[in-house]
């Protein structure tokens, strides 16, 4: 009954020309071969699509360097050797088991973490997730040593050059799809915004990542590919066990906003199928040269078109573009 009442109030406000709720656009991204290129480098499919214009072996070597760096940082700084077999779909999945204990003197090498089938081990895993979240907020420049940072910077630049600025263009586009008011994002992401304070903004945007990879390496990849300032750790989902449809359903429930629009962007059949089931627009990324749905190439104008096909054009659509 409460929900019905809220809808009636909203309809009254909209019919009178008033809108207390800014429009919220939620971009639901795939990671690999969408925001970043890695598997296609390792398998050489990215370079082969250029019909001899790209050095195939160089691309494979770049991919292997990324693979090694990701695993090294996962193991050295993110407990991956301990928790590799205990994947969760998002970082707060076990938050209810975290008792808030001060972990400054906690010895993670001696707590005998085992398969999290009981509350004690779920608590130990939740502790690690809390530390991982804190490190995500810190950022890798405050965690890694000088030599590793130098290697990372050089590898990023080398990859960006090899892929004709795919990484930097994707990051720039992600930034265009981001809201600057982090407090607004927080209130939207973790509460039913129909009851939160309204802002004066006409539009709000938030980026969410749903990856088929396991969670911890995906978080590390976000950091290494410089996406962590644009996608919060709470907005990263792993569909490894649960599937993308389940993750999309969680996202829809979580962003319970009266003026929300969703758009899924990725390169694979699974996110395409999930978007179709959810009745969301889906933009299929195609890394082949000359295609529009790639980086550089994809524009907000194109995304707006996909939004309008499913949700219709809004009164202020042209103002936003």
PDB file of C-alpha atoms in Angstrom:
ATOM      1  CA  UNK A   1       0.000   0.000   0.000  1.00  0.00           C
ATOM      2  CA  UNK A   2       2.852   2.375   0.817  1.00  0.00           C
ATOM      3  CA  UNK A   3       4.395   1.852  -2.607  1.00  0.00           C
ATOM      4  CA  UNK A   4       1.077   2.523  -4.314  1.00  0.00           C
ATOM      5  CA  UNK A   5       0.655   5.693  -2.290  1.00  0.00           C
ATOM      6  CA  UNK A   6       4.124   6.895  -3.271  1.00  0.00           C
ATOM      7  CA  UNK A   7       3.414   6.275  -6.952  1.00  0.00           C
ATOM      8  CA  UNK A   8       0.173   8.243  -6.742  1.00  0.00           C
ATOM      9  CA  UNK A   9       1.961  11.192  -5.163  1.00  0.00           C
ATOM     10  CA  UNK A  10       4.652  11.091  -7.845  1.00  0.00           C
ATOM     11  CA  UNK A  11       2.059  11.027 -10.627  1.00  0.00           C
ATOM     12  CA  UNK A  12       0.339  14.047  -9.096  1.00  0.00           C
ATOM     13  CA  UNK A  13       3.618  15.975  -8.926  1.00  0.00           C
ATOM     14  CA  UNK A  14       4.556  15.078 -12.509  1.00  0.00           C
ATOM     15  CA  UNK A  15       1.130  15.977 -13.855  1.00  0.00           C
ATOM     16  CA  UNK A  16       1.437  19.392 -12.238  1.00  0.00           C
ATOM     17  CA  UNK A  17       4.824  19.933 -13.914  1.00  0.00           C
ATOM     18  CA  UNK A  18       6.871  19.328 -10.784  1.00  0.00           C
ATOM     19  CA  UNK A  19       9.537  16.674 -10.262  1.00  0.00           C
ATOM     20  CA  UNK A  20      11.158  16.180  -6.880  1.00  0.00           C
ATOM     21  CA  UNK A  21      13.178  13.234  -8.199  1.00  0.00           C
ATOM     22  CA  UNK A  22      16.015  13.828 -10.638  1.00  0.00           C
ATOM     23  CA  UNK A  23      16.241  11.245 -13.365  1.00  0.00           C
ATOM     24  CA  UNK A  24      18.629   8.461 -12.457  1.00  0.00           C
ATOM     25  CA  UNK A  25      20.457   6.635 -15.243  1.00  0.00           C
ATOM     26  CA  UNK A  26      22.165   3.418 -14.181  1.00  0.00           C
ATOM     27  CA  UNK A  27      24.822   2.130 -16.564  1.00  0.00           C
ATOM     28  CA  UNK A  28      25.398  -1.590 -16.033  1.00  0.00           C
ATOM     29  CA  UNK A  29      28.780  -2.439 -17.526  1.00  0.00           C
ATOM     30  CA  UNK A  30      30.535  -5.638 -18.445  1.00  0.00           C
ATOM     31  CA  UNK A  31      34.289  -5.502 -17.840  1.00  0.00           C
ATOM     32  CA  UNK A  32      36.377  -7.664 -20.173  1.00  0.00           C
ATOM     33  CA  UNK A  33      36.343  -6.649 -23.829  1.00  0.00           C
ATOM     34  CA  UNK A  34      34.143  -3.721 -22.870  1.00  0.00           C
ATOM     35  CA  UNK A  35      35.805  -1.319 -20.449  1.00  0.00           C
ATOM     36  CA  UNK A  36      39.121  -3.168 -20.622  1.00  0.00           C
ATOM     37  CA  UNK A  37      40.807  -5.435 -23.141  1.00  0.00           C
ATOM     38  CA  UNK A  38      42.548  -8.515 -21.779  1.00  0.00           C
ATOM     39  CA  UNK A  39      41.151 -11.855 -22.956  1.00  0.00           C
ATOM     40  CA  UNK A  40      41.157 -10.708 -26.573  1.00  0.00           C
ATOM     41  CA  UNK A  41      44.824  -9.745 -26.199  1.00  0.00           C
ATOM     42  CA  UNK A  42      45.731 -13.102 -24.649  1.00  0.00           C
ATOM     43  CA  UNK A  43      43.819 -15.023 -27.329  1.00  0.00           C
ATOM     44  CA  UNK A  44      45.066 -12.661 -30.088  1.00  0.00           C
ATOM     45  CA  UNK A  45      41.532 -12.101 -31.418  1.00  0.00           C
ATOM     46  CA  UNK A  46      41.847  -8.323 -30.956  1.00  0.00           C
ATOM     47  CA  UNK A  47      44.967  -8.050 -33.108  1.00  0.00           C
ATOM     48  CA  UNK A  48      43.794 -10.553 -35.727  1.00  0.00           C
ATOM     49  CA  UNK A  49      40.714  -8.418 -36.423  1.00  0.00           C
ATOM     50  CA  UNK A  50      43.075  -5.767 -37.849  1.00  0.00           C
ATOM     51  CA  UNK A  51      44.209  -8.097 -40.664  1.00  0.00           C
ATOM     52  CA  UNK A  52      47.947  -7.701 -40.179  1.00  0.00           C
ATOM     53  CA  UNK A  53      48.002  -4.101 -38.981  1.00  0.00           C
ATOM     54  CA  UNK A  54      48.656  -5.129 -35.367  1.00  0.00           C
ATOM     55  CA  UNK A  55      51.591  -7.128 -34.017  1.00  0.00           C
ATOM     56  CA  UNK A  56      49.777 -10.213 -32.727  1.00  0.00           C
ATOM     57  CA  UNK A  57      52.603 -11.453 -30.506  1.00  0.00           C
ATOM     58  CA  UNK A  58      53.014  -8.043 -28.909  1.00  0.00           C
ATOM     59  CA  UNK A  59      49.352  -8.089 -27.917  1.00  0.00           C
ATOM     60  CA  UNK A  60      49.700 -11.549 -26.371  1.00  0.00           C
ATOM     61  CA  UNK A  61      52.763 -10.423 -24.410  1.00  0.00           C
ATOM     62  CA  UNK A  62      50.903  -7.358 -23.126  1.00  0.00           C
ATOM     63  CA  UNK A  63      48.027  -9.583 -22.026  1.00  0.00           C
ATOM     64  CA  UNK A  64      50.375 -11.930 -20.177  1.00  0.00           C
ATOM     65  CA  UNK A  65      52.021  -9.011 -18.389  1.00  0.00           C
ATOM     66  CA  UNK A  66      48.585  -7.845 -17.198  1.00  0.00           C
ATOM     67  CA  UNK A  67      47.674 -11.356 -16.122  1.00  0.00           C
ATOM     68  CA  UNK A  68      50.853 -11.673 -14.045  1.00  0.00           C
ATOM     69  CA  UNK A  69      50.459  -8.229 -12.483  1.00  0.00           C
ATOM     70  CA  UNK A  70      46.816  -8.859 -11.552  1.00  0.00           C
ATOM     71  CA  UNK A  71      47.609 -12.171  -9.856  1.00  0.00           C
ATOM     72  CA  UNK A  72      50.639 -10.725  -8.070  1.00  0.00           C
ATOM     73  CA  UNK A  73      48.648  -7.871  -6.555  1.00  0.00           C
ATOM     74  CA  UNK A  74      45.713 -10.151  -5.702  1.00  0.00           C
ATOM     75  CA  UNK A  75      48.014 -12.505  -3.793  1.00  0.00           C
ATOM     76  CA  UNK A  76      50.252  -9.889  -2.180  1.00  0.00           C
ATOM     77  CA  UNK A  77      47.647  -7.373  -1.075  1.00  0.00           C
ATOM     78  CA  UNK A  78      44.112  -8.810  -1.354  1.00  0.00           C
ATOM     79  CA  UNK A  79      44.211 -12.225   0.379  1.00  0.00           C
ATOM     80  CA  UNK A  80      43.569 -14.019  -2.889  1.00  0.00           C
ATOM     81  CA  UNK A  81      45.581 -17.122  -2.038  1.00  0.00           C
ATOM     82  CA  UNK A  82      43.435 -17.517   1.079  1.00  0.00           C
ATOM     83  CA  UNK A  83      40.016 -16.746  -0.391  1.00  0.00           C
ATOM     84  CA  UNK A  84      40.264 -17.744  -4.063  1.00  0.00           C
ATOM     85  CA  UNK A  85      37.796 -20.588  -3.554  1.00  0.00           C
ATOM     86  CA  UNK A  86      35.348 -18.494  -1.508  1.00  0.00           C
ATOM     87  CA  UNK A  87      33.968 -16.134  -4.118  1.00  0.00           C
ATOM     88  CA  UNK A  88      30.987 -13.926  -3.252  1.00  0.00           C
ATOM     89  CA  UNK A  89      28.827 -11.954  -5.721  1.00  0.00           C
ATOM     90  CA  UNK A  90      29.618  -8.607  -4.068  1.00  0.00           C
ATOM     91  CA  UNK A  91      31.874  -7.317  -1.310  1.00  0.00           C
ATOM     92  CA  UNK A  92      29.132  -6.707   1.264  1.00  0.00           C
ATOM     93  CA  UNK A  93      27.613 -10.177   0.875  1.00  0.00           C
ATOM     94  CA  UNK A  94      28.816 -11.213   4.341  1.00  0.00           C
ATOM     95  CA  UNK A  95      28.658  -7.805   6.023  1.00  0.00           C
ATOM     96  CA  UNK A  96      26.086  -9.057   8.535  1.00  0.00           C
ATOM     97  CA  UNK A  97      28.754 -11.341   9.999  1.00  0.00           C
ATOM     98  CA  UNK A  98      31.275  -8.538  10.532  1.00  0.00           C
ATOM     99  CA  UNK A  99      31.125  -7.526  14.210  1.00  0.00           C
ATOM    100  CA  UNK A 100      33.148  -4.357  13.621  1.00  0.00           C
ATOM    101  CA  UNK A 101      36.224  -5.593  15.438  1.00  0.00           C
ATOM    102  CA  UNK A 102      39.358  -3.431  15.272  1.00  0.00           C
ATOM    103  CA  UNK A 103      41.580  -5.242  12.759  1.00  0.00           C
ATOM    104  CA  UNK A 104      44.716  -3.143  13.193  1.00  0.00           C
ATOM    105  CA  UNK A 105      46.476  -5.942  15.095  1.00  0.00           C
ATOM    106  CA  UNK A 106      44.563  -8.875  13.594  1.00  0.00           C
ATOM    107  CA  UNK A 107      46.788 -11.647  12.223  1.00  0.00           C
ATOM    108  CA  UNK A 108      45.160 -12.897   9.024  1.00  0.00           C
ATOM    109  CA  UNK A 109      47.816 -15.592   8.636  1.00  0.00           C
ATOM    110  CA  UNK A 110      46.909 -17.272  11.930  1.00  0.00           C
ATOM    111  CA  UNK A 111      43.095 -17.220  12.089  1.00  0.00           C
ATOM    112  CA  UNK A 112      42.744 -20.555  10.245  1.00  0.00           C
ATOM    113  CA  UNK A 113      40.135 -19.420   7.724  1.00  0.00           C
ATOM    114  CA  UNK A 114      38.239 -22.374   6.327  1.00  0.00           C
ATOM    115  CA  UNK A 115      35.301 -22.837   3.982  1.00  0.00           C
ATOM    116  CA  UNK A 116      32.694 -20.275   5.128  1.00  0.00           C
ATOM    117  CA  UNK A 117      29.880 -22.685   5.976  1.00  0.00           C
ATOM    118  CA  UNK A 118      29.615 -21.535   9.583  1.00  0.00           C
ATOM    119  CA  UNK A 119      29.332 -18.141  11.236  1.00  0.00           C
ATOM    120  CA  UNK A 120      32.915 -18.127  12.534  1.00  0.00           C
ATOM    121  CA  UNK A 121      34.451 -18.557   9.089  1.00  0.00           C
ATOM    122  CA  UNK A 122      31.952 -16.195   7.489  1.00  0.00           C
ATOM    123  CA  UNK A 123      33.122 -13.602  10.015  1.00  0.00           C
ATOM    124  CA  UNK A 124      36.773 -14.208   9.095  1.00  0.00           C
ATOM    125  CA  UNK A 125      35.934 -13.793   5.415  1.00  0.00           C
ATOM    126  CA  UNK A 126      33.910 -10.654   6.161  1.00  0.00           C
ATOM    127  CA  UNK A 127      36.961  -9.202   7.934  1.00  0.00           C
ATOM    128  CA  UNK A 128      39.014  -9.692   4.786  1.00  0.00           C
ATOM    129  CA  UNK A 129      36.320  -8.121   2.664  1.00  0.00           C
ATOM    130  CA  UNK A 130      36.340  -5.077   4.944  1.00  0.00           C
ATOM    131  CA  UNK A 131      40.097  -4.685   4.529  1.00  0.00           C
ATOM    132  CA  UNK A 132      39.775  -5.131   0.756  1.00  0.00           C
ATOM    133  CA  UNK A 133      37.139  -2.382   0.660  1.00  0.00           C
ATOM    134  CA  UNK A 134      39.455  -0.099   2.629  1.00  0.00           C
ATOM    135  CA  UNK A 135      42.341  -0.793   0.246  1.00  0.00           C
ATOM    136  CA  UNK A 136      40.092  -0.102  -2.735  1.00  0.00           C
ATOM    137  CA  UNK A 137      39.342   3.294  -1.238  1.00  0.00           C
ATOM    138  CA  UNK A 138      43.054   3.891  -0.571  1.00  0.00           C
ATOM    139  CA  UNK A 139      43.971   3.221  -4.174  1.00  0.00           C
ATOM    140  CA  UNK A 140      46.950   1.299  -5.519  1.00  0.00           C
ATOM    141  CA  UNK A 141      49.330   4.303  -5.534  1.00  0.00           C
ATOM    142  CA  UNK A 142      49.112   4.231  -1.724  1.00  0.00           C
ATOM    143  CA  UNK A 143      49.616   0.461  -1.532  1.00  0.00           C
ATOM    144  CA  UNK A 144      52.210  -0.566  -4.125  1.00  0.00           C
ATOM    145  CA  UNK A 145      55.947   0.071  -4.034  1.00  0.00           C
ATOM    146  CA  UNK A 146      57.676   2.457  -6.421  1.00  0.00           C
ATOM    147  CA  UNK A 147      58.936  -0.206  -8.847  1.00  0.00           C
ATOM    148  CA  UNK A 148      55.526  -1.854  -9.169  1.00  0.00           C
ATOM    149  CA  UNK A 149      53.839   1.510  -9.756  1.00  0.00           C
ATOM    150  CA  UNK A 150      56.395   2.272 -12.482  1.00  0.00           C
ATOM    151  CA  UNK A 151      55.733  -1.109 -14.126  1.00  0.00           C
ATOM    152  CA  UNK A 152      51.995  -0.529 -13.887  1.00  0.00           C
ATOM    153  CA  UNK A 153      52.139   2.965 -15.411  1.00  0.00           C
ATOM    154  CA  UNK A 154      54.333   1.798 -18.283  1.00  0.00           C
ATOM    155  CA  UNK A 155      52.096  -1.208 -18.970  1.00  0.00           C
ATOM    156  CA  UNK A 156      48.948   0.935 -18.961  1.00  0.00           C
ATOM    157  CA  UNK A 157      50.477   3.423 -21.414  1.00  0.00           C
ATOM    158  CA  UNK A 158      51.833   0.633 -23.618  1.00  0.00           C
ATOM    159  CA  UNK A 159      48.422  -1.062 -23.720  1.00  0.00           C
ATOM    160  CA  UNK A 160      46.587   2.165 -24.404  1.00  0.00           C
ATOM    161  CA  UNK A 161      48.897   2.924 -27.322  1.00  0.00           C
ATOM    162  CA  UNK A 162      48.593  -0.616 -28.719  1.00  0.00           C
ATOM    163  CA  UNK A 163      44.771  -0.527 -28.528  1.00  0.00           C
ATOM    164  CA  UNK A 164      44.470   2.953 -30.088  1.00  0.00           C
ATOM    165  CA  UNK A 165      43.463   4.537 -26.741  1.00  0.00           C
ATOM    166  CA  UNK A 166      40.776   1.992 -25.843  1.00  0.00           C
ATOM    167  CA  UNK A 167      41.557   2.172 -22.123  1.00  0.00           C
ATOM    168  CA  UNK A 168      41.732   5.952 -21.810  1.00  0.00           C
ATOM    169  CA  UNK A 169      38.701   6.457 -24.078  1.00  0.00           C
ATOM    170  CA  UNK A 170      36.622   3.978 -22.079  1.00  0.00           C
ATOM    171  CA  UNK A 171      37.654   5.719 -18.874  1.00  0.00           C
ATOM    172  CA  UNK A 172      36.767   9.134 -20.302  1.00  0.00           C
ATOM    173  CA  UNK A 173      33.375   7.838 -21.402  1.00  0.00           C
ATOM    174  CA  UNK A 174      32.800   6.283 -17.987  1.00  0.00           C
ATOM    175  CA  UNK A 175      33.578   9.646 -16.443  1.00  0.00           C
ATOM    176  CA  UNK A 176      30.969  11.273 -18.684  1.00  0.00           C
ATOM    177  CA  UNK A 177      28.475   8.692 -17.392  1.00  0.00           C
ATOM    178  CA  UNK A 178      29.334   9.450 -13.767  1.00  0.00           C
ATOM    179  CA  UNK A 179      27.709  11.764 -11.286  1.00  0.00           C
ATOM    180  CA  UNK A 180      30.107  14.116  -9.552  1.00  0.00           C
ATOM    181  CA  UNK A 181      28.131  14.326  -6.306  1.00  0.00           C
ATOM    182  CA  UNK A 182      29.354  11.228  -4.442  1.00  0.00           C
ATOM    183  CA  UNK A 183      26.929  11.858  -1.602  1.00  0.00           C
ATOM    184  CA  UNK A 184      24.078  11.667  -4.098  1.00  0.00           C
ATOM    185  CA  UNK A 185      25.425   8.376  -5.422  1.00  0.00           C
ATOM    186  CA  UNK A 186      25.675   6.983  -1.917  1.00  0.00           C
ATOM    187  CA  UNK A 187      22.098   7.906  -1.050  1.00  0.00           C
ATOM    188  CA  UNK A 188      20.861   6.484  -4.309  1.00  0.00           C
ATOM    189  CA  UNK A 189      22.823   3.277  -4.064  1.00  0.00           C
ATOM    190  CA  UNK A 190      22.071   2.286  -0.523  1.00  0.00           C
ATOM    191  CA  UNK A 191      18.546   3.534   0.088  1.00  0.00           C
ATOM    192  CA  UNK A 192      15.163   3.796  -1.523  1.00  0.00           C
ATOM    193  CA  UNK A 193      15.568   7.265  -2.991  1.00  0.00           C
ATOM    194  CA  UNK A 194      11.834   7.894  -3.049  1.00  0.00           C
ATOM    195  CA  UNK A 195      12.292   8.840   0.597  1.00  0.00           C
ATOM    196  CA  UNK A 196      15.716  10.480   0.364  1.00  0.00           C
ATOM    197  CA  UNK A 197      16.346  14.196   0.074  1.00  0.00           C
ATOM    198  CA  UNK A 198      15.997  15.499  -3.451  1.00  0.00           C
ATOM    199  CA  UNK A 199      18.759  17.461  -5.142  1.00  0.00           C
ATOM    200  CA  UNK A 200      18.594  20.326  -7.600  1.00  0.00           C
ATOM    201  CA  UNK A 201      20.252  18.225 -10.327  1.00  0.00           C
ATOM    202  CA  UNK A 202      18.163  17.320 -13.366  1.00  0.00           C
ATOM    203  CA  UNK A 203      20.116  14.123 -13.970  1.00  0.00           C
ATOM    204  CA  UNK A 204      22.058  11.688 -11.872  1.00  0.00           C
ATOM    205  CA  UNK A 205      24.167   8.874 -13.209  1.00  0.00           C
ATOM    206  CA  UNK A 206      25.831   5.865 -11.647  1.00  0.00           C
ATOM    207  CA  UNK A 207      28.095   3.165 -13.046  1.00  0.00           C
ATOM    208  CA  UNK A 208      27.728  -0.454 -11.965  1.00  0.00           C
ATOM    209  CA  UNK A 209      29.977  -3.317 -13.030  1.00  0.00           C
ATOM    210  CA  UNK A 210      28.765  -6.892 -13.492  1.00  0.00           C
ATOM    211  CA  UNK A 211      31.617  -9.194 -14.433  1.00  0.00           C
ATOM    212  CA  UNK A 212      31.651 -12.927 -15.047  1.00  0.00           C
ATOM    213  CA  UNK A 213      35.061 -13.093 -13.371  1.00  0.00           C
ATOM    214  CA  UNK A 214      35.557 -13.767  -9.664  1.00  0.00           C
ATOM    215  CA  UNK A 215      35.167 -10.771  -7.388  1.00  0.00           C
ATOM    216  CA  UNK A 216      38.633 -10.052  -5.974  1.00  0.00           C
ATOM    217  CA  UNK A 217      40.547 -10.097  -9.290  1.00  0.00           C
ATOM    218  CA  UNK A 218      37.769  -7.960 -10.781  1.00  0.00           C
ATOM    219  CA  UNK A 219      38.197  -5.350  -8.051  1.00  0.00           C
ATOM    220  CA  UNK A 220      41.959  -5.374  -8.612  1.00  0.00           C
ATOM    221  CA  UNK A 221      41.422  -4.985 -12.371  1.00  0.00           C
ATOM    222  CA  UNK A 222      39.199  -1.977 -11.680  1.00  0.00           C
ATOM    223  CA  UNK A 223      42.062  -0.436  -9.748  1.00  0.00           C
ATOM    224  CA  UNK A 224      44.779  -1.335 -12.257  1.00  0.00           C
ATOM    225  CA  UNK A 225      42.770  -0.045 -15.209  1.00  0.00           C
ATOM    226  CA  UNK A 226      42.073   3.194 -13.283  1.00  0.00           C
ATOM    227  CA  UNK A 227      38.327   2.732 -12.973  1.00  0.00           C
ATOM    228  CA  UNK A 228      38.157   2.714  -9.155  1.00  0.00           C
ATOM    229  CA  UNK A 229      37.459   6.447  -8.906  1.00  0.00           C
ATOM    230  CA  UNK A 230      34.466   5.975 -11.220  1.00  0.00           C
ATOM    231  CA  UNK A 231      33.041   2.659  -9.967  1.00  0.00           C
ATOM    232  CA  UNK A 232      32.799   2.219  -6.202  1.00  0.00           C
ATOM    233  CA  UNK A 233      33.631  -1.158  -4.676  1.00  0.00           C
ATOM    234  CA  UNK A 234      29.991  -1.501  -3.651  1.00  0.00           C
ATOM    235  CA  UNK A 235      28.986  -1.266  -7.317  1.00  0.00           C
ATOM    236  CA  UNK A 236      31.070  -4.234  -8.462  1.00  0.00           C
ATOM    237  CA  UNK A 237      29.244  -7.557  -8.864  1.00  0.00           C
ATOM    238  CA  UNK A 238      30.588 -10.990  -9.755  1.00  0.00           C
ATOM    239  CA  UNK A 239      28.171 -13.212 -11.658  1.00  0.00           C
ATOM    240  CA  UNK A 240      30.601 -16.147 -11.457  1.00  0.00           C
ATOM    241  CA  UNK A 241      28.202 -18.450  -9.600  1.00  0.00           C
ATOM    242  CA  UNK A 242      24.859 -16.632  -9.631  1.00  0.00           C
ATOM    243  CA  UNK A 243      24.659 -15.506 -13.260  1.00  0.00           C
ATOM    244  CA  UNK A 244      24.073 -12.070 -14.730  1.00  0.00           C
ATOM    245  CA  UNK A 245      20.284 -12.229 -14.589  1.00  0.00           C
ATOM    246  CA  UNK A 246      20.448 -12.542 -10.799  1.00  0.00           C
ATOM    247  CA  UNK A 247      22.900  -9.641 -10.561  1.00  0.00           C
ATOM    248  CA  UNK A 248      20.708  -7.490 -12.802  1.00  0.00           C
ATOM    249  CA  UNK A 249      17.706  -8.258 -10.591  1.00  0.00           C
ATOM    250  CA  UNK A 250      19.659  -7.245  -7.481  1.00  0.00           C
ATOM    251  CA  UNK A 251      20.664  -3.997  -9.167  1.00  0.00           C
ATOM    252  CA  UNK A 252      17.084  -3.221 -10.142  1.00  0.00           C
ATOM    253  CA  UNK A 253      15.905  -3.829  -6.565  1.00  0.00           C
ATOM    254  CA  UNK A 254      18.762  -1.827  -5.102  1.00  0.00           C
ATOM    255  CA  UNK A 255      18.282   1.257  -7.254  1.00  0.00           C
ATOM    256  CA  UNK A 256      14.620   1.505  -6.366  1.00  0.00           C
ATOM    257  CA  UNK A 257      14.027   4.978  -7.718  1.00  0.00           C
ATOM    258  CA  UNK A 258      10.772   6.341  -9.199  1.00  0.00           C
ATOM    259  CA  UNK A 259      12.541   7.912 -12.176  1.00  0.00           C
ATOM    260  CA  UNK A 260      15.240   5.353 -12.982  1.00  0.00           C
ATOM    261  CA  UNK A 261      16.459   4.046 -16.323  1.00  0.00           C
ATOM    262  CA  UNK A 262      18.862   1.159 -16.831  1.00  0.00           C
ATOM    263  CA  UNK A 263      21.182   0.444 -19.732  1.00  0.00           C
ATOM    264  CA  UNK A 264      23.422  -2.629 -20.037  1.00  0.00           C
ATOM    265  CA  UNK A 265      26.643  -2.373 -22.035  1.00  0.00           C
ATOM    266  CA  UNK A 266      28.832  -5.345 -22.881  1.00  0.00           C
ATOM    267  CA  UNK A 267      30.128  -7.700 -25.540  1.00  0.00           C
ATOM    268  CA  UNK A 268      28.647 -11.069 -24.543  1.00  0.00           C
ATOM    269  CA  UNK A 269      25.474 -13.078 -24.985  1.00  0.00           C
ATOM    270  CA  UNK A 270      24.852 -13.460 -21.236  1.00  0.00           C
ATOM    271  CA  UNK A 271      24.463  -9.752 -20.501  1.00  0.00           C
ATOM    272  CA  UNK A 272      22.441  -9.390 -23.722  1.00  0.00           C
ATOM    273  CA  UNK A 273      20.033 -12.106 -22.609  1.00  0.00           C
ATOM    274  CA  UNK A 274      19.817 -10.690 -19.077  1.00  0.00           C
ATOM    275  CA  UNK A 275      19.067  -7.198 -20.407  1.00  0.00           C
ATOM    276  CA  UNK A 276      16.358  -8.605 -22.661  1.00  0.00           C
ATOM    277  CA  UNK A 277      14.727 -10.383 -19.717  1.00  0.00           C
ATOM    278  CA  UNK A 278      14.884  -7.175 -17.664  1.00  0.00           C
ATOM    279  CA  UNK A 279      13.604  -5.157 -20.637  1.00  0.00           C
ATOM    280  CA  UNK A 280      16.612  -2.859 -20.502  1.00  0.00           C
ATOM    281  CA  UNK A 281      18.334  -1.427 -23.552  1.00  0.00           C
ATOM    282  CA  UNK A 282      21.525  -3.286 -24.413  1.00  0.00           C
ATOM    283  CA  UNK A 283      24.503  -1.885 -26.298  1.00  0.00           C
ATOM    284  CA  UNK A 284      26.729  -4.582 -27.747  1.00  0.00           C
ATOM    285  CA  UNK A 285      30.393  -3.607 -27.810  1.00  0.00           C
ATOM    286  CA  UNK A 286      32.203  -4.661 -30.978  1.00  0.00           C
ATOM    287  CA  UNK A 287      36.002  -4.267 -30.801  1.00  0.00           C
ATOM    288  CA  UNK A 288      36.562  -4.701 -34.531  1.00  0.00           C
ATOM    289  CA  UNK A 289      38.082  -1.645 -36.256  1.00  0.00           C
ATOM    290  CA  UNK A 290      35.655   0.787 -37.805  1.00  0.00           C
ATOM    291  CA  UNK A 291      32.714  -0.159 -35.587  1.00  0.00           C
ATOM    292  CA  UNK A 292      30.837   2.551 -33.675  1.00  0.00           C
ATOM    293  CA  UNK A 293      30.124   0.559 -30.521  1.00  0.00           C
ATOM    294  CA  UNK A 294      33.706   0.436 -29.304  1.00  0.00           C
ATOM    295  CA  UNK A 295      36.312   2.728 -27.767  1.00  0.00           C
ATOM    296  CA  UNK A 296      36.973   5.273 -29.070  1.00  0.00           C
ATOM    297  CA  UNK A 297      33.620   5.506 -30.788  1.00  0.00           C
ATOM    298  CA  UNK A 298      30.738   5.119 -28.353  1.00  0.00           C
ATOM    299  CA  UNK A 299      29.078   8.427 -27.475  1.00  0.00           C
ATOM    300  CA  UNK A 300      26.430   9.643 -25.051  1.00  0.00           C
ATOM    301  CA  UNK A 301      24.268  10.523 -28.038  1.00  0.00           C
ATOM    302  CA  UNK A 302      24.264   6.860 -29.052  1.00  0.00           C
ATOM    303  CA  UNK A 303      23.465   5.755 -25.512  1.00  0.00           C
ATOM    304  CA  UNK A 304      20.631   8.308 -25.335  1.00  0.00           C
ATOM    305  CA  UNK A 305      19.153   6.788 -28.470  1.00  0.00           C
ATOM    306  CA  UNK A 306      19.098   3.331 -26.856  1.00  0.00           C
ATOM    307  CA  UNK A 307      17.514   4.797 -23.723  1.00  0.00           C
ATOM    308  CA  UNK A 308      14.812   6.507 -25.785  1.00  0.00           C
ATOM    309  CA  UNK A 309      13.925   3.338 -27.715  1.00  0.00           C
ATOM    310  CA  UNK A 310      12.988   1.563 -24.477  1.00  0.00           C
ATOM    311  CA  UNK A 311      11.928   4.410 -22.182  1.00  0.00           C
ATOM    312  CA  UNK A 312      10.840   7.078 -24.659  1.00  0.00           C
ATOM    313  CA  UNK A 313      12.366  10.507 -25.022  1.00  0.00           C
ATOM    314  CA  UNK A 314      12.210  12.810 -22.023  1.00  0.00           C
ATOM    315  CA  UNK A 315      11.345  16.503 -22.190  1.00  0.00           C
ATOM    316  CA  UNK A 316      14.903  17.519 -21.381  1.00  0.00           C
ATOM    317  CA  UNK A 317      16.699  14.921 -23.498  1.00  0.00           C
ATOM    318  CA  UNK A 318      18.038  17.459 -25.922  1.00  0.00           C
ATOM    319  CA  UNK A 319      19.255  19.676 -23.093  1.00  0.00           C
ATOM    320  CA  UNK A 320      21.355  16.823 -21.735  1.00  0.00           C
ATOM    321  CA  UNK A 321      22.875  16.033 -25.092  1.00  0.00           C
TER     322      UNK A 321
END
